[in-house]
Amino acid sequence: MKNNFSVLSIVGTTATGKTELALQLAQKIILDQQFEVVNLISADSRQVFEGIEVLSGADIPADFVKKPADKFSWLPYFQKNQIRLFGVGCLEPTAEWSVSQFVEFARKIILSAQVKNEAVIIVGGTGLYHDHLFSVDPQLMVPPNKVLREKTATLLLEELQAMALRQIPDHWQQMNHSDQHNPRRIIRALEIAQSKLKFSLSADLLTLSKIKHSYLGITTDLETIFKKIEQRVAARIKARAIEEVKTLTAQHQSDLSQQLITATGFQPLQQYLTQQISLDESLTQWILSEKQYVKRQLTWWKKHADVTWFDRSAPNWQTQALKFGQDSLASC
């Protein structure tokens, strides 16, 4: 095991080519014999689901072969030669997926790769996943409490506030005004309080805290991103996006994961399939939600001063980005 192990995150908004660059970097690493194996971990809260690969833009290369879950990964993954791709098209559409589950999933792969001296690249647009992956706060590992969530699903905000005031009065006083009026934050605070986990730094957390974590960001102007989004939505419609939504709705009906249902494009296509809106209206709503998501992503990443950004409109940006990626992993 190398003590100076490094992990690279490739981040940015949707439609900036993160996965494409990650695959190019992985191939260059293998070609240059920098590492024998490269592990790509998708940090995308929607692309993880099986059955919406086209809708979510999972970008699984056609020549990658799906492998069953094993001791290296408790979810299926894709592989071509020395490159493995984790966290895409591998989770049952009825399953739930949380930050803590992603963190547990990705950390196992990272720690195994560290022992074997394999490269790890995290790629995807869900910023929260990148941020929490190397956090040493053990409370992040508290899994969702299904019983509690079902019990509180129909409660009004005032009822949730009263429950929190009774059960976690000290923590309630420490919550800010926004969190005290956010049902999801209140329920999460109750989950952590009810958890039987002992909050202490495990050996794994101590190991992770010593791993160097670098950020490579891809950006370009909004006009280019928005045009790309429009092109991608049109391409996904011509592919199997409508069929994916139709099939999943027919097979699972009301049992689909709430996260899957909120994937951009899913609900507009559902409305089209049930003749509530036209196909044109469905596409307009899908494109709008993608553009709104980009703006939220931009706001998120602006807060991160530790990201080294590469503008796609700049000359030789790709060469420079690949060099940065290899240099960031070189300390392994």
Tab-separated table of C-alpha atoms in Angstrom:
chain	number	residue	atom	x	y	z
A	1	MET	CA	0.000	0.000	0.000
A	2	LYS	CA	1.320	3.446	-0.954
A	3	ASN	CA	1.055	6.102	1.771
A	4	ASN	CA	0.999	8.953	-0.756
A	5	PHE	CA	-2.008	7.623	-2.682
A	6	SER	CA	-3.960	10.151	-4.795
A	7	VAL	CA	-7.480	10.269	-6.222
A	8	LEU	CA	-8.688	12.599	-8.981
A	9	SER	CA	-12.206	14.019	-9.343
A	10	ILE	CA	-13.310	15.258	-12.780
A	11	VAL	CA	-16.143	17.728	-12.244
A	12	GLY	CA	-18.215	20.348	-14.029
A	13	THR	CA	-21.741	20.868	-15.292
A	14	THR	CA	-23.689	18.476	-17.437
A	15	ALA	CA	-22.805	18.469	-21.164
A	16	THR	CA	-19.142	19.414	-20.718
A	17	GLY	CA	-17.629	16.029	-21.590
A	18	LYS	CA	-16.484	14.777	-18.179
A	19	THR	CA	-16.878	11.068	-18.953
A	20	GLU	CA	-15.239	11.472	-22.356
A	21	LEU	CA	-12.183	13.099	-20.780
A	22	ALA	CA	-12.079	10.496	-17.993
A	23	LEU	CA	-11.971	7.667	-20.537
A	24	GLN	CA	-9.260	9.432	-22.550
A	25	LEU	CA	-7.235	9.953	-19.383
A	26	ALA	CA	-7.661	6.304	-18.382
A	27	GLN	CA	-6.475	5.135	-21.799
A	28	LYS	CA	-3.450	7.454	-21.689
A	29	ILE	CA	-2.535	6.242	-18.201
A	30	ILE	CA	-2.565	2.630	-19.410
A	31	LEU	CA	-0.710	3.471	-22.643
A	32	ASP	CA	1.994	5.345	-20.714
A	33	GLN	CA	2.207	2.452	-18.223
A	34	GLN	CA	1.606	4.843	-15.336
A	35	PHE	CA	-0.755	2.283	-13.754
A	36	GLU	CA	-1.755	-1.233	-14.710
A	37	VAL	CA	-5.448	-0.678	-13.869
A	38	VAL	CA	-7.693	2.417	-13.835
A	39	ASN	CA	-10.954	2.512	-11.854
A	40	LEU	CA	-13.541	5.090	-12.939
A	41	ILE	CA	-16.282	5.740	-10.370
A	42	SER	CA	-19.367	7.652	-11.506
A	43	ALA	CA	-20.537	10.252	-8.992
A	44	ASP	CA	-23.969	10.751	-10.526
A	45	SER	CA	-27.104	10.200	-8.474
A	46	ARG	CA	-29.249	9.246	-11.496
A	47	GLN	CA	-26.896	7.439	-13.881
A	48	VAL	CA	-26.445	4.745	-11.234
A	49	PHE	CA	-29.900	3.316	-12.039
A	50	GLU	CA	-30.379	0.412	-14.404
A	51	GLY	CA	-32.994	0.971	-17.097
A	52	ILE	CA	-32.469	4.700	-17.765
A	53	GLU	CA	-28.999	4.568	-19.303
A	54	VAL	CA	-30.127	6.591	-22.344
A	55	LEU	CA	-32.335	9.025	-20.436
A	56	SER	CA	-29.657	9.772	-17.842
A	57	GLY	CA	-26.788	9.932	-20.334
A	58	ALA	CA	-24.828	7.196	-18.589
A	59	ASP	CA	-22.375	7.075	-21.533
A	60	ILE	CA	-21.366	3.429	-21.117
A	61	PRO	CA	-19.020	2.601	-24.023
A	62	ALA	CA	-20.446	-0.139	-26.232
A	63	ASP	CA	-17.279	-2.235	-25.982
A	64	PHE	CA	-17.328	-2.362	-22.167
A	65	VAL	CA	-18.572	-5.689	-20.778
A	66	LYS	CA	-20.882	-5.843	-17.764
A	67	LYS	CA	-19.416	-7.767	-14.833
A	68	PRO	CA	-21.357	-9.177	-11.855
A	69	ALA	CA	-20.933	-7.851	-8.331
A	70	ASP	CA	-17.914	-9.301	-6.557
A	71	LYS	CA	-15.678	-8.711	-3.549
A	72	PHE	CA	-14.320	-5.600	-5.269
A	73	SER	CA	-17.754	-4.003	-5.810
A	74	TRP	CA	-21.122	-4.906	-4.309
A	75	LEU	CA	-22.824	-3.610	-7.471
A	76	PRO	CA	-22.259	-4.795	-11.051
A	77	TYR	CA	-19.733	-2.805	-13.080
A	78	PHE	CA	-18.382	-2.505	-16.618
A	79	GLN	CA	-14.895	-3.348	-17.840
A	80	LYS	CA	-12.712	-3.215	-20.920
A	81	ASN	CA	-9.242	-4.659	-20.489
A	82	GLN	CA	-7.571	-2.685	-17.658
A	83	ILE	CA	-10.277	-0.030	-17.274
A	84	ARG	CA	-13.234	-0.551	-14.935
A	85	LEU	CA	-16.338	1.666	-14.798
A	86	PHE	CA	-18.372	1.681	-11.575
A	87	GLY	CA	-21.648	3.306	-10.545
A	88	VAL	CA	-23.536	3.411	-13.862
A	89	GLY	CA	-26.532	1.337	-14.941
A	90	CYS	CA	-26.094	-1.027	-12.020
A	91	LEU	CA	-28.785	-0.301	-9.392
A	92	GLU	CA	-32.284	-1.767	-9.440
A	93	PRO	CA	-34.856	0.901	-10.451
A	94	THR	CA	-36.840	0.278	-7.259
A	95	ALA	CA	-33.848	0.752	-4.945
A	96	GLU	CA	-32.996	3.940	-3.092
A	97	TRP	CA	-29.579	5.552	-3.364
A	98	SER	CA	-28.246	8.072	-0.869
A	99	VAL	CA	-25.037	10.018	-0.315
A	100	SER	CA	-24.049	7.619	2.467
A	101	GLN	CA	-24.597	4.599	0.207
A	102	PHE	CA	-22.494	6.145	-2.555
A	103	VAL	CA	-19.742	6.988	-0.074
A	104	GLU	CA	-19.688	3.428	1.296
A	105	PHE	CA	-19.694	2.002	-2.238
A	106	ALA	CA	-16.928	4.263	-3.569
A	107	ARG	CA	-14.720	4.070	-0.479
A	108	LYS	CA	-14.531	0.293	-0.715
A	109	ILE	CA	-13.271	0.564	-4.290
A	110	ILE	CA	-10.796	3.320	-3.385
A	111	LEU	CA	-9.312	1.445	-0.431
A	112	SER	CA	-8.983	-1.741	-2.481
A	113	ALA	CA	-7.322	0.205	-5.308
A	114	GLN	CA	-4.897	1.773	-2.842
A	115	VAL	CA	-3.740	-1.654	-1.662
A	116	LYS	CA	-3.224	-2.789	-5.269
A	117	ASN	CA	-1.741	0.551	-6.418
A	118	GLU	CA	-4.438	1.109	-9.053
A	119	ALA	CA	-5.570	4.534	-10.273
A	120	VAL	CA	-8.940	5.955	-9.174
A	121	ILE	CA	-10.826	8.702	-11.013
A	122	ILE	CA	-14.175	9.996	-9.744
A	123	VAL	CA	-16.295	11.485	-12.522
A	124	GLY	CA	-19.750	13.050	-12.424
A	125	GLY	CA	-21.811	16.130	-11.753
A	126	THR	CA	-23.315	15.437	-8.315
A	127	GLY	CA	-21.119	17.766	-6.260
A	128	LEU	CA	-22.337	16.502	-2.905
A	129	TYR	CA	-20.959	13.042	-3.689
A	130	HIS	CA	-17.469	14.384	-4.411
A	131	ASP	CA	-17.458	16.521	-1.269
A	132	HIS	CA	-18.633	13.815	1.124
A	133	LEU	CA	-16.432	11.073	-0.266
A	134	PHE	CA	-13.372	12.220	1.677
A	135	SER	CA	-15.140	13.765	4.648
A	136	VAL	CA	-14.054	12.210	7.950
A	137	ASP	CA	-17.405	12.951	9.618
A	138	PRO	CA	-18.650	9.425	10.510
A	139	GLN	CA	-22.246	10.673	10.787
A	140	LEU	CA	-22.357	10.801	6.999
A	141	MET	CA	-22.314	7.000	7.041
A	142	VAL	CA	-25.648	6.727	8.866
A	143	PRO	CA	-27.921	5.015	6.298
A	144	PRO	CA	-31.527	6.084	5.601
A	145	ASN	CA	-34.011	4.811	8.201
A	146	LYS	CA	-36.839	3.370	6.094
A	147	VAL	CA	-39.200	2.945	9.063
A	148	LEU	CA	-38.686	6.526	10.207
A	149	ARG	CA	-39.103	7.903	6.690
A	150	GLU	CA	-42.367	6.031	6.181
A	151	LYS	CA	-43.603	7.218	9.577
A	152	THR	CA	-42.798	10.870	8.840
A	153	ALA	CA	-43.771	10.913	5.144
A	154	THR	CA	-47.220	12.399	5.760
A	155	LEU	CA	-46.373	14.670	8.698
A	156	LEU	CA	-46.720	18.419	8.383
A	157	LEU	CA	-43.704	20.644	8.940
A	158	GLU	CA	-45.063	21.724	12.322
A	159	GLU	CA	-45.396	18.086	13.397
A	160	LEU	CA	-41.825	17.310	12.333
A	161	GLN	CA	-40.571	20.355	14.224
A	162	ALA	CA	-42.420	19.256	17.363
A	163	MET	CA	-40.975	15.738	17.058
A	164	ALA	CA	-37.450	17.104	16.710
A	165	LEU	CA	-37.920	19.442	19.661
A	166	ARG	CA	-38.977	16.481	21.815
A	167	GLN	CA	-36.409	13.936	20.649
A	168	ILE	CA	-33.310	16.027	19.888
A	169	PRO	CA	-33.745	19.322	21.804
A	170	ASP	CA	-30.025	20.089	22.014
A	171	HIS	CA	-29.413	19.461	18.331
A	172	TRP	CA	-32.586	21.386	17.445
A	173	GLN	CA	-31.212	24.501	19.097
A	174	GLN	CA	-28.032	24.201	17.010
A	175	MET	CA	-29.885	23.916	13.680
A	176	ASN	CA	-30.145	27.136	11.679
A	177	HIS	CA	-33.474	28.665	10.650
A	178	SER	CA	-33.334	27.188	7.149
A	179	ASP	CA	-32.719	23.636	8.417
A	180	GLN	CA	-35.481	23.961	11.018
A	181	HIS	CA	-37.909	24.653	8.175
A	182	ASN	CA	-36.610	21.944	5.831
A	183	PRO	CA	-38.465	18.609	6.325
A	184	ARG	CA	-35.649	16.547	4.777
A	185	ARG	CA	-33.033	18.114	7.076
A	186	ILE	CA	-35.219	17.527	10.134
A	187	ILE	CA	-35.804	13.877	9.223
A	188	ARG	CA	-32.086	13.399	8.585
A	189	ALA	CA	-31.263	14.847	12.014
A	190	LEU	CA	-33.724	12.396	13.590
A	191	GLU	CA	-32.149	9.504	11.637
A	192	ILE	CA	-28.693	10.321	12.936
A	193	ALA	CA	-29.979	10.669	16.498
A	194	GLN	CA	-31.739	7.296	16.345
A	195	SER	CA	-28.777	5.493	14.779
A	196	LYS	CA	-26.974	2.991	16.969
A	197	LEU	CA	-23.674	3.632	15.193
A	198	LYS	CA	-20.821	4.830	17.351
A	199	PHE	CA	-19.380	8.009	15.919
A	200	SER	CA	-15.642	7.463	15.986
A	201	LEU	CA	-12.935	7.636	13.361
A	202	SER	CA	-12.482	4.127	11.999
A	203	ALA	CA	-9.231	2.870	10.508
A	204	ASP	CA	-10.754	3.330	7.037
A	205	LEU	CA	-11.613	6.975	7.741
A	206	LEU	CA	-8.124	7.626	9.042
A	207	THR	CA	-6.696	6.072	5.873
A	208	LEU	CA	-9.000	8.138	3.654
A	209	SER	CA	-8.068	11.326	5.485
A	210	LYS	CA	-4.467	10.842	4.303
A	211	ILE	CA	-5.350	10.399	0.632
A	212	LYS	CA	-4.586	13.344	-1.638
A	213	HIS	CA	-7.732	14.436	-3.500
A	214	SER	CA	-7.445	16.719	-6.548
A	215	TYR	CA	-10.206	18.352	-8.615
A	216	LEU	CA	-10.088	18.797	-12.401
A	217	GLY	CA	-12.954	20.930	-13.686
A	218	ILE	CA	-14.239	21.273	-17.258
A	219	THR	CA	-16.109	24.409	-18.248
A	220	THR	CA	-17.229	26.420	-21.271
A	221	ASP	CA	-19.704	29.205	-22.004
A	222	LEU	CA	-23.388	28.735	-21.192
A	223	GLU	CA	-24.501	29.182	-24.791
A	224	THR	CA	-22.384	26.212	-25.864
A	225	ILE	CA	-23.596	24.091	-22.938
A	226	PHE	CA	-27.254	24.908	-23.642
A	227	LYS	CA	-26.858	24.081	-27.342
A	228	LYS	CA	-25.238	20.775	-26.409
A	229	ILE	CA	-28.119	19.994	-24.043
A	230	GLU	CA	-30.668	20.560	-26.818
A	231	GLN	CA	-28.701	18.267	-29.129
A	232	ARG	CA	-28.361	15.567	-26.472
A	233	VAL	CA	-32.061	15.566	-25.584
A	234	ALA	CA	-32.962	15.224	-29.274
A	235	ALA	CA	-30.478	12.361	-29.632
A	236	ARG	CA	-31.821	10.564	-26.556
A	237	ILE	CA	-35.367	10.795	-27.875
A	238	LYS	CA	-34.220	9.188	-31.128
A	239	ALA	CA	-32.523	6.483	-29.070
A	240	ARG	CA	-34.503	4.673	-26.365
A	241	ALA	CA	-35.406	7.343	-23.796
A	242	ILE	CA	-39.167	7.120	-24.382
A	243	GLU	CA	-39.052	3.315	-24.396
A	244	GLU	CA	-37.061	3.314	-21.149
A	245	VAL	CA	-39.682	5.394	-19.340
A	246	LYS	CA	-42.531	3.342	-20.806
A	247	THR	CA	-40.929	0.026	-19.828
A	248	LEU	CA	-40.034	1.031	-16.275
A	249	THR	CA	-43.457	2.548	-15.638
A	250	ALA	CA	-45.194	-0.596	-16.899
A	251	GLN	CA	-42.950	-2.977	-14.969
A	252	HIS	CA	-42.746	-1.186	-11.641
A	253	GLN	CA	-45.579	1.382	-11.604
A	254	SER	CA	-45.548	3.054	-8.174
A	255	ASP	CA	-42.528	1.112	-6.860
A	256	LEU	CA	-39.903	3.120	-8.741
A	257	SER	CA	-37.225	4.881	-6.716
A	258	GLN	CA	-38.053	8.503	-5.974
A	259	GLN	CA	-34.581	9.481	-7.139
A	260	LEU	CA	-35.065	7.737	-10.462
A	261	ILE	CA	-38.416	9.439	-11.000
A	262	THR	CA	-36.812	12.846	-10.477
A	263	ALA	CA	-34.164	12.234	-13.163
A	264	THR	CA	-34.426	15.091	-15.642
A	265	GLY	CA	-36.729	14.101	-18.484
A	266	PHE	CA	-38.465	11.213	-16.732
A	267	GLN	CA	-41.623	12.998	-15.574
A	268	PRO	CA	-42.148	14.997	-18.800
A	269	LEU	CA	-41.926	11.765	-20.804
A	270	GLN	CA	-44.331	10.070	-18.392
A	271	GLN	CA	-46.788	12.909	-18.974
A	272	TYR	CA	-46.357	12.503	-22.727
A	273	LEU	CA	-46.972	8.754	-22.518
A	274	THR	CA	-50.184	9.323	-20.542
A	275	GLN	CA	-51.285	11.944	-23.112
A	276	GLN	CA	-51.195	14.806	-20.611
A	277	ILE	CA	-48.858	16.868	-22.796
A	278	SER	CA	-47.515	16.708	-26.347
A	279	LEU	CA	-44.071	15.393	-27.244
A	280	ASP	CA	-42.915	18.932	-28.049
A	281	GLU	CA	-44.058	20.139	-24.618
A	282	SER	CA	-42.303	17.179	-23.026
A	283	LEU	CA	-39.029	18.024	-24.776
A	284	THR	CA	-39.338	21.697	-23.836
A	285	GLN	CA	-39.776	20.787	-20.161
A	286	TRP	CA	-36.887	18.320	-20.279
A	287	ILE	CA	-34.514	20.830	-21.869
A	288	LEU	CA	-35.571	23.529	-19.396
A	289	SER	CA	-34.926	21.264	-16.399
A	290	GLU	CA	-31.473	20.361	-17.786
A	291	LYS	CA	-30.595	24.057	-18.175
A	292	GLN	CA	-31.818	24.851	-14.658
A	293	TYR	CA	-29.696	21.988	-13.345
A	294	VAL	CA	-26.625	23.443	-15.066
A	295	LYS	CA	-27.166	26.753	-13.275
A	296	ARG	CA	-27.413	24.981	-9.914
A	297	GLN	CA	-24.226	23.064	-10.686
A	298	LEU	CA	-22.412	26.300	-11.567
A	299	THR	CA	-23.482	27.824	-8.258
A	300	TRP	CA	-22.233	24.746	-6.395
A	301	TRP	CA	-18.807	24.607	-8.016
A	302	LYS	CA	-18.183	28.353	-7.753
A	303	LYS	CA	-17.796	27.770	-4.008
A	304	HIS	CA	-14.868	25.400	-4.598
A	305	ALA	CA	-11.585	27.266	-4.829
A	306	ASP	CA	-9.650	23.990	-4.983
A	307	VAL	CA	-10.823	23.087	-8.507
A	308	THR	CA	-8.371	23.567	-11.395
A	309	TRP	CA	-10.557	24.574	-14.339
A	310	PHE	CA	-9.998	23.921	-18.050
A	311	ASP	CA	-12.085	25.842	-20.601
A	312	ARG	CA	-13.047	23.769	-23.630
A	313	SER	CA	-12.814	26.868	-25.822
A	314	ALA	CA	-9.133	27.395	-24.966
A	315	PRO	CA	-6.381	26.133	-27.318
A	316	ASN	CA	-4.871	22.795	-26.258
A	317	TRP	CA	-7.195	22.578	-23.247
A	318	GLN	CA	-7.474	18.808	-23.600
A	319	THR	CA	-3.715	18.220	-23.664
A	320	GLN	CA	-3.295	20.428	-20.604
A	321	ALA	CA	-6.170	18.741	-18.763
A	322	LEU	CA	-4.782	15.263	-19.442
A	323	LYS	CA	-1.355	16.338	-18.198
A	324	PHE	CA	-2.893	17.788	-15.039
A	325	GLY	CA	-4.795	14.547	-14.481
A	326	GLN	CA	-1.705	12.383	-14.858
A	327	ASP	CA	0.389	14.699	-12.672
A	328	SER	CA	-2.300	14.670	-9.963
A	329	LEU	CA	-2.231	10.882	-9.826
A	330	ALA	CA	1.560	10.643	-10.138
A	331	SER	CA	2.167	10.968	-6.391
A	332	CYS	CA	0.889	7.407	-6.038
